[in-house]
């Protein structure tokens, strides 16, 4: 938890999207083209990841690709009580002499619950991400600016080279299943997760949001694996990871899906 605080290719994609689903295209374009004002600070080491894992539960994944320390702790309207975990934003600054005005992409992995983060919206960036907004050689100068006024826009996540990953919570047992979901492309965040067991009469059952990027399911009896998971993103897009949790699953184990958004 935070302690304080290319144009042609895009046009081609947008046109194709509008032919397939006009409304979706409009919303997609809006998210990628509109900029809003926000405040920004940074926390942790100057060239670090902010916190050690953060309130979304990604743990050591924040250090390594694809996150690569380009993370942010979001104020309440960005963290959304954990429902904003995994969402991607571009941020940039122009009001300081050290600002490059070039956007960089960050992902919400943590919560910033107080201080300047209550002056919404607010990004408490890792030192690495904050410095990435600077002109070459001026990262330290920018980090000395204090609370910085920035511009931000919601963007689609694209975790090239990374597979949609499910980390089974260490407290899971034959009757109780909890899982952290990470590296989902597209919206990045989830509005719902459902689970389907194996066997006769198997049906989708809703999981409950537990905390951060973790979802849980109290079966009340022994779970019949393999288990399939159906994700719903914040814009309503669904994806099914069939039998992604094997029959011989273990608490604390990590499983990857062959599909992603």
XYZ file of C-alpha atoms in Angstrom:
261
model
C 0.000 0.000 0.000
C 1.325 3.479 -0.838
C 2.548 5.127 2.200
C 1.655 8.600 0.863
C 0.730 9.733 -0.623
C 1.641 4.898 -34.834
C -1.540 7.259 -36.748
C -2.395 5.218 -39.787
C -2.482 1.853 -38.078
C -4.749 3.338 -35.450
C -7.111 4.764 -38.052
C -7.299 1.404 -39.777
C -8.123 -0.302 -36.496
C -10.694 2.313 -35.556
C -12.439 2.092 -38.932
C -12.567 -1.674 -38.752
C -13.905 -1.521 -35.231
C -16.597 0.948 -36.225
C -17.794 -1.361 -38.971
C -18.036 -4.217 -36.514
C -19.463 -2.357 -33.533
C -19.968 1.420 -33.921
C -20.697 2.113 -30.271
C -17.673 0.222 -29.063
C -15.522 2.113 -31.552
C -16.737 5.471 -30.265
C -16.016 4.516 -26.675
C -12.626 3.048 -27.572
C -11.691 6.241 -29.438
C -12.897 8.404 -26.582
C -10.770 6.557 -24.080
C -7.693 6.855 -26.255
C -8.134 10.475 -27.319
C -9.381 12.422 -24.283
C -7.037 13.821 -21.683
C -7.928 14.942 -18.185
C -6.029 16.747 -15.461
C -4.710 15.047 -12.353
C -2.156 15.423 -9.638
C 0.901 13.219 -9.311
C 3.450 12.388 -6.668
C 5.892 9.514 -6.343
C 6.858 7.108 -3.612
C 9.466 4.526 -2.763
C 12.970 4.544 -4.216
C 13.808 7.053 -6.933
C 14.332 4.270 -9.466
C 12.091 1.745 -7.778
C 8.613 0.245 -7.945
C 6.910 2.292 -5.260
C 5.760 -0.358 -2.807
C 6.682 -4.012 -2.544
C 3.788 -5.454 -4.545
C 1.041 -3.071 -3.499
C -2.602 -3.316 -2.495
C -3.627 -5.168 -5.666
C -1.618 -8.209 -4.587
C 0.694 -8.493 -7.589
C 3.709 -8.911 -5.295
C 7.018 -9.347 -7.133
C 5.343 -9.026 -10.544
C 5.594 -5.237 -10.227
C 9.374 -5.443 -10.602
C 9.507 -7.643 -13.697
C 8.205 -7.442 -17.287
C 5.641 -6.605 -18.396
C 4.958 -4.228 -15.468
C 8.673 -3.367 -15.167
C 8.153 -0.886 -12.307
C 5.921 1.351 -14.486
C 3.179 1.308 -11.884
C 0.947 3.663 -9.967
C -0.973 3.740 -6.738
C -4.332 5.255 -7.561
C -6.431 7.579 -5.499
C -9.957 6.348 -4.649
C -11.466 7.022 -8.087
C -8.651 5.085 -9.794
C -8.110 2.240 -7.345
C -11.877 1.788 -6.919
C -11.578 -0.383 -3.822
C -9.471 -2.808 -5.847
C -11.756 -2.958 -8.873
C -9.370 -0.612 -10.720
C -6.439 -2.988 -10.345
C -4.814 -3.789 -13.690
C -6.214 -0.782 -15.552
C -3.782 1.101 -17.791
C -3.291 4.841 -18.217
C -1.023 7.128 -20.163
C 0.332 10.044 -18.152
C 2.367 13.076 -19.227
C 3.413 16.442 -17.892
C 4.229 19.803 -19.464
C 4.099 22.330 -16.612
C 7.604 21.827 -15.342
C 10.840 22.651 -17.178
C 11.928 19.019 -16.766
C 8.736 17.607 -18.339
C 9.116 15.971 -21.745
C 5.371 16.190 -22.612
C 5.685 12.634 -23.915
C 3.154 10.141 -22.528
C 4.216 7.018 -20.678
C 2.000 4.072 -19.788
C 1.427 2.937 -16.220
C -0.757 0.297 -14.606
C -2.671 0.542 -11.348
C -1.135 -1.895 -8.876
C -1.600 -0.118 -5.568
C -3.786 2.211 -3.530
C -3.046 5.714 -2.349
C -5.718 6.366 0.280
C -4.768 9.695 1.850
C -2.929 12.993 1.645
C -2.768 14.554 -1.831
C -4.396 11.418 -3.231
C -7.694 12.698 -1.895
C -7.432 15.676 -4.265
C -8.928 13.602 -7.045
C -7.875 12.260 -9.416
C -4.364 11.485 -8.273
C -1.555 9.127 -9.275
C 1.112 8.241 -6.732
C 3.653 6.894 -9.194
C 6.681 4.730 -8.660
C 9.919 6.695 -8.827
C 10.634 4.938 -12.116
C 7.325 5.964 -13.684
C 7.510 9.545 -12.410
C 11.012 9.967 -13.802
C 9.923 8.503 -17.151
C 7.867 11.663 -17.783
C 11.036 13.762 -17.751
C 13.322 14.958 -20.498
C 16.462 12.835 -20.925
C 18.784 13.325 -17.985
C 16.278 15.330 -15.955
C 14.440 12.599 -14.042
C 15.891 13.604 -10.686
C 14.995 17.256 -11.308
C 11.399 16.277 -12.057
C 11.188 14.063 -9.009
C 12.087 17.113 -6.947
C 9.007 19.022 -8.139
C 6.723 17.841 -5.340
C 3.057 17.537 -6.309
C 2.999 17.731 -10.097
C 0.069 18.592 -12.328
C -0.215 16.021 -15.126
C -2.602 14.912 -17.851
C -3.881 11.364 -18.092
C -6.053 9.179 -20.315
C -7.336 5.630 -20.004
C -5.781 3.256 -22.554
C -6.068 -0.390 -23.473
C -3.558 -2.708 -21.849
C -1.372 -4.768 -24.165
C 0.908 -7.112 -22.271
C 2.847 -8.447 -25.256
C 4.704 -11.625 -24.397
C 2.809 -12.209 -21.164
C 0.049 -14.763 -20.698
C -3.141 -14.235 -18.750
C -2.167 -15.562 -15.347
C -4.041 -16.962 -12.359
C -2.267 -17.196 -9.008
C -4.152 -19.400 -6.557
C -4.262 -17.859 -3.114
C -2.248 -19.677 -0.483
C -5.351 -19.936 1.728
C -7.343 -21.927 -0.821
C -8.463 -25.455 0.098
C -10.741 -28.183 -1.328
C -13.859 -26.192 -0.324
C -12.630 -22.647 -0.814
C -10.930 -21.148 -3.866
C -9.395 -17.704 -4.228
C -7.341 -16.473 -7.163
C -5.446 -13.381 -8.246
C -5.893 -12.473 -11.925
C -3.172 -10.573 -13.747
C -1.908 -9.567 -17.199
C -5.350 -9.336 -18.820
C -5.207 -7.305 -22.035
C -7.814 -4.781 -23.116
C -9.549 -2.985 -20.266
C -7.136 -4.524 -17.791
C -9.596 -4.380 -14.902
C -12.476 -6.751 -14.198
C -16.063 -6.208 -13.137
C -16.889 -9.892 -12.540
C -15.329 -13.337 -12.389
C -17.280 -16.606 -12.550
C -16.229 -20.178 -11.862
C -17.495 -23.426 -13.340
C -16.664 -26.791 -11.877
C -16.494 -30.058 -13.824
C -19.032 -32.823 -13.893
C -22.721 -33.288 -14.585
C -24.852 -30.182 -14.137
C -21.865 -27.874 -14.060
C -22.870 -24.219 -14.359
C -21.300 -20.810 -13.984
C -21.306 -19.447 -10.456
C -20.270 -15.912 -9.489
C -17.129 -15.358 -7.493
C -16.919 -12.548 -4.951
C -14.421 -9.749 -5.139
C -12.176 -10.305 -2.143
C -9.551 -7.556 -2.243
C -7.242 -5.979 -4.812
C -7.096 -8.255 -7.858
C -8.209 -11.313 -5.846
C -11.549 -13.089 -6.314
C -12.959 -15.836 -4.061
C -15.500 -18.649 -4.116
C -16.913 -20.505 -1.136
C -18.074 -23.846 -2.525
C -19.493 -25.265 0.706
C -18.325 -28.704 -0.434
C -15.350 -30.187 -2.260
C -14.688 -28.419 -5.547
C -14.839 -30.577 -8.671
C -11.813 -29.668 -10.797
C -10.615 -28.859 -13.381
C -12.088 -25.409 -12.989
C -12.947 -22.925 -15.728
C -13.010 -19.184 -15.149
C -15.076 -16.598 -17.037
C -13.892 -13.011 -16.826
C -15.938 -9.889 -17.505
C -13.968 -6.706 -18.089
C -15.122 -3.284 -16.948
C -16.619 -2.584 -20.398
C -18.516 -5.905 -20.406
C -16.231 -7.993 -22.600
C -16.194 -11.660 -21.597
C -13.437 -14.253 -21.881
C -13.476 -17.915 -20.876
C -10.346 -19.705 -19.694
C -11.545 -23.295 -19.982
C -10.133 -25.779 -17.483
C -7.369 -23.325 -16.645
C -7.174 -24.653 -13.076
C -6.232 -28.347 -13.386
C -7.631 -31.241 -11.402
C -4.403 -31.438 -9.431
C -4.308 -27.734 -8.538
C -2.426 -26.528 -5.496
C -2.786 -23.520 -3.235
C -0.108 -20.959 -4.043
C 0.437 -22.317 -7.564
C 0.376 -20.228 -10.741
C -1.528 -21.262 -13.864
C -1.583 -19.587 -17.280
C -4.264 -19.383 -19.942
C -3.792 -19.941 -23.676
C -6.324 -17.145 -24.317
C -6.374 -13.459 -23.443
C -8.443 -10.439 -24.391
